[in-house]
Short mmCIF file of C-alpha atoms in Angstrom, two decimals:
data_model
loop_
_atom_site.label_atom_id
_atom_site.label_comp_id
_atom_site.label_asym_id
_atom_site.label_seq_id
_atom_site.Cartn_x
_atom_site.Cartn_y
_atom_site.Cartn_z
CA MET F 1 -45.29 125.31 143.20
CA THR F 2 -46.26 122.37 145.40
CA THR F 3 -50.27 122.63 144.95
CA LEU F 4 -52.87 120.64 147.65
CA SER F 5 -56.25 118.98 145.75
CA ILE F 6 -59.17 118.31 148.23
CA PHE F 7 -61.98 115.40 146.76
CA ASP F 8 -64.32 113.96 148.24
CA GLN F 9 -64.23 109.90 147.54
CA ASN F 10 -68.04 109.80 145.73
CA GLN F 11 -67.08 113.07 143.44
CA PRO F 12 -63.54 112.21 142.47
CA GLU F 13 -63.81 114.17 139.39
CA THR F 14 -63.81 117.67 140.68
CA ALA F 15 -60.93 118.95 143.55
CA ARG F 16 -63.15 121.21 146.66
CA THR F 17 -60.18 122.72 147.49
CA VAL F 18 -56.44 123.34 145.57
CA THR F 19 -54.11 126.45 147.08
CA GLU F 20 -50.33 126.99 146.74
CA ASN F 21 -49.87 128.05 150.20
CA PRO F 22 -47.39 126.67 151.56
CA SER F 23 -48.35 127.46 155.47
CA GLU F 24 -52.33 126.60 154.44
CA ILE F 25 -50.66 123.06 152.96
CA GLN F 26 -49.10 122.25 155.75
CA GLU F 27 -52.20 123.35 158.56
CA LEU F 28 -54.27 121.14 156.95
CA LEU F 29 -52.20 117.59 156.35
CA GLU F 30 -51.05 118.70 160.33
CA LYS F 31 -54.45 118.29 160.95
CA HIS F 32 -53.69 114.51 159.41
CA GLY F 33 -51.07 114.17 161.36
CA VAL F 34 -48.83 114.19 157.96
CA ARG F 35 -46.20 116.42 158.47
CA PHE F 36 -45.04 118.76 155.54
CA GLU F 37 -42.02 120.96 155.23
CA GLN F 38 -40.07 123.04 152.95
CA TRP F 39 -36.43 123.16 152.74
CA PRO F 40 -32.84 124.93 151.06
CA THR F 41 -31.85 122.97 148.52
CA ARG F 42 -28.45 122.49 147.82
CA GLU F 43 -27.36 123.14 144.75
CA LEU F 44 -25.62 119.08 143.16
CA PRO F 45 -24.11 118.59 139.68
CA ALA F 46 -26.50 117.19 137.17
CA GLY F 47 -24.48 113.71 137.95
CA ALA F 48 -24.05 113.62 141.68
CA SER F 49 -24.19 110.25 142.76
CA HIS F 50 -26.05 108.62 145.53
CA GLU F 51 -23.79 108.71 147.50
CA ASP F 52 -23.20 112.44 146.76
CA ILE F 53 -27.21 113.95 147.56
CA LEU F 54 -27.15 112.22 150.69
CA ALA F 55 -23.58 113.66 151.98
CA ALA F 56 -24.93 117.33 151.28
CA TYR F 57 -28.04 116.45 153.12
CA ARG F 58 -26.50 114.32 155.89
CA ASP F 59 -26.78 117.36 158.63
CA GLU F 60 -31.14 117.25 157.92
CA VAL F 61 -31.29 113.33 157.53
CA ALA F 62 -29.22 112.57 161.00
CA GLU F 63 -31.44 114.73 162.88
CA LEU F 64 -34.85 113.23 161.06
CA LYS F 65 -32.82 110.10 162.38
CA ALA F 66 -32.37 110.84 166.17
CA GLU F 67 -35.91 112.98 166.44
CA CYS F 68 -37.84 109.52 164.48
CA GLY F 69 -36.23 106.32 165.04
CA PHE F 70 -34.96 105.87 161.81
CA GLN F 71 -32.62 103.12 160.65
CA THR F 72 -31.49 103.75 156.80
CA ALA F 73 -31.76 106.28 154.53
CA ASP F 74 -31.21 106.32 150.41
CA VAL F 75 -31.90 108.05 147.56
CA VAL F 76 -34.32 106.70 145.45
CA SER F 77 -34.13 109.11 141.56
CA LEU F 78 -35.95 107.89 138.13
CA ASN F 79 -35.99 110.32 135.19
CA PRO F 80 -38.29 109.73 131.75
CA ASP F 81 -35.61 107.53 129.81
CA ASN F 82 -35.81 104.98 132.51
CA PRO F 83 -36.95 101.76 130.51
CA GLN F 84 -38.65 100.72 133.72
CA LYS F 85 -40.43 103.77 134.59
CA GLU F 86 -44.26 101.83 133.34
CA ALA F 87 -43.43 98.76 135.64
CA PHE F 88 -42.27 101.59 138.81
CA ARG F 89 -44.91 103.63 138.25
CA GLN F 90 -47.49 101.09 138.64
CA LYS F 91 -45.85 99.42 141.90
CA PHE F 92 -47.05 102.71 143.75
CA LEU F 93 -50.44 103.24 142.00
CA ASP F 94 -52.91 101.74 144.03
CA GLU F 95 -53.48 103.19 147.38
CA HIS F 96 -51.60 100.42 150.53
CA ILE F 97 -50.43 101.44 153.70
CA HIS F 98 -46.99 100.90 155.69
CA ARG F 99 -45.74 99.57 158.98
CA GLU F 100 -44.31 103.27 159.27
CA ASP F 101 -43.89 106.83 158.59
CA GLU F 102 -43.10 106.79 154.45
CA VAL F 103 -39.99 110.20 154.89
CA ARG F 104 -39.45 111.65 151.66
CA PHE F 105 -37.47 114.69 150.71
CA PHE F 106 -37.48 115.99 147.34
CA VAL F 107 -34.23 117.30 146.02
CA ARG F 108 -34.84 117.02 142.36
CA GLY F 109 -38.49 116.99 139.86
CA GLN F 110 -41.94 116.42 141.94
CA GLY F 111 -43.97 113.79 142.05
CA LEU F 112 -48.08 113.41 143.48
CA PHE F 113 -49.25 111.71 147.09
CA TYR F 114 -52.03 110.52 147.46
CA LEU F 115 -53.77 110.31 150.82
CA HIS F 116 -57.59 109.01 152.07
CA PHE F 117 -58.89 110.45 155.22
CA GLY F 118 -61.96 108.95 155.45
CA ASP F 119 -64.29 110.35 152.76
CA GLN F 120 -61.60 112.69 152.04
CA VAL F 121 -58.34 112.49 149.84
CA PHE F 122 -56.04 115.11 149.93
CA ALA F 123 -53.93 114.84 146.48
CA ILE F 124 -50.12 116.86 147.20
CA LEU F 125 -47.81 117.82 144.64
CA CYS F 126 -44.72 117.20 146.27
CA GLN F 127 -42.01 119.23 144.32
CA LYS F 128 -37.57 120.36 145.11
CA ASN F 129 -36.95 121.76 148.60
CA ASP F 130 -40.68 119.92 150.43
CA LEU F 131 -40.13 117.38 152.76
CA ILE F 132 -43.90 114.86 153.80
CA SER F 133 -43.81 112.72 155.98
CA VAL F 134 -46.70 109.91 156.01
CA PRO F 135 -47.44 108.83 159.71
CA ASP F 136 -47.91 105.13 159.36
CA GLY F 137 -50.72 103.32 158.52
CA THR F 138 -52.64 106.12 156.48
CA ARG F 139 -53.89 105.23 153.51
CA HIS F 140 -52.26 106.42 150.09
CA TRP F 141 -50.59 105.36 146.94
CA PHE F 142 -47.88 108.10 144.74
CA ASP F 143 -48.15 108.28 141.09
CA MET F 144 -44.81 109.91 139.22
CA GLY F 145 -46.61 110.13 136.21
CA PRO F 146 -45.51 108.87 132.43
CA GLU F 147 -42.48 110.71 132.46
CA PRO F 148 -41.06 110.44 136.38
CA GLU F 149 -38.58 112.72 136.71
CA PHE F 150 -37.86 113.66 140.52
CA THR F 151 -34.55 112.75 142.96
CA CYS F 152 -35.85 111.89 146.69
CA ILE F 153 -34.32 111.17 149.98
CA ARG F 154 -35.67 108.23 151.67
CA LEU F 155 -35.89 107.56 155.39
CA PHE F 156 -36.90 103.72 157.25
CA SER F 157 -37.35 102.21 160.24
CA ASN F 158 -37.75 99.12 158.69
CA PRO F 159 -34.18 98.32 157.23
CA ASP F 160 -36.06 96.71 155.35
CA GLY F 161 -36.83 99.44 153.14
CA TRP F 162 -39.93 100.46 151.26
CA VAL F 163 -42.82 97.71 152.68
CA ALA F 164 -45.98 98.17 151.50
CA ASP F 165 -50.08 96.52 152.48
CA PHE F 166 -52.24 97.20 149.42
CA THR F 167 -55.73 97.55 150.85
CA GLY F 168 -57.63 95.88 147.94
CA GLU F 169 -59.75 99.25 147.71
CA ASP F 170 -59.99 100.69 144.37
CA ILE F 171 -60.28 104.41 144.91
CA ALA F 172 -57.18 105.04 143.38
CA GLY F 173 -58.14 104.43 139.65
CA ARG F 174 -61.33 106.44 140.13
CA LEU F 175 -59.01 110.00 141.03
CA PRO F 176 -57.28 112.62 138.16
CA ARG F 177 -53.73 111.28 137.68
CA TYR F 178 -50.64 113.06 137.94
CA GLU F 179 -51.50 114.17 133.93
CA ALA F 180 -53.96 115.96 135.46
CA LEU F 181 -52.87 117.15 138.52
CA ALA F 182 -49.79 118.46 138.15
CA GLY F 183 -50.86 120.29 134.63
CA ALA F 184 -52.77 122.23 136.86
CA ALA F 185 -49.96 123.10 138.77
CA GLU F 186 -47.57 124.80 136.61
#
């Protein structure tokens, strides 16, 4: 189940607020300019190619491109048997920003976005059916866990794809990781 936990950056050991209510999650994130929606997913075969996934969501992707000016869309998928899973996890674990909105639609599995607003950190465990759009310039990081299992459609304004500017802050290392928060949601 999708879960939002809100932490005080100065007391990161315990969340002050936790909710599983989608409309409350949407409302809390919207106050910070974050788009959160739950879309119906399509039934796809286990071995669906990235092209098949994009074709299945062609209309939704086209609508987001037209609405937000995105130029490209792709699919990222990771499974626990990927030999580079630890390197992929590490790539996204430090706080960073982008010069464009970061948009992800979870077709399968789950991942944890951390959004840093002032002295608060919002940790949203996104799951299948969740669309999240993190506004450009928002300090954030992503944790896919030690045994990643997800497939997401990503949209980009920049044709170069994922480009991050790391903040150099150590906040990501002070908050509970995926293992603690994803386990709490089950």
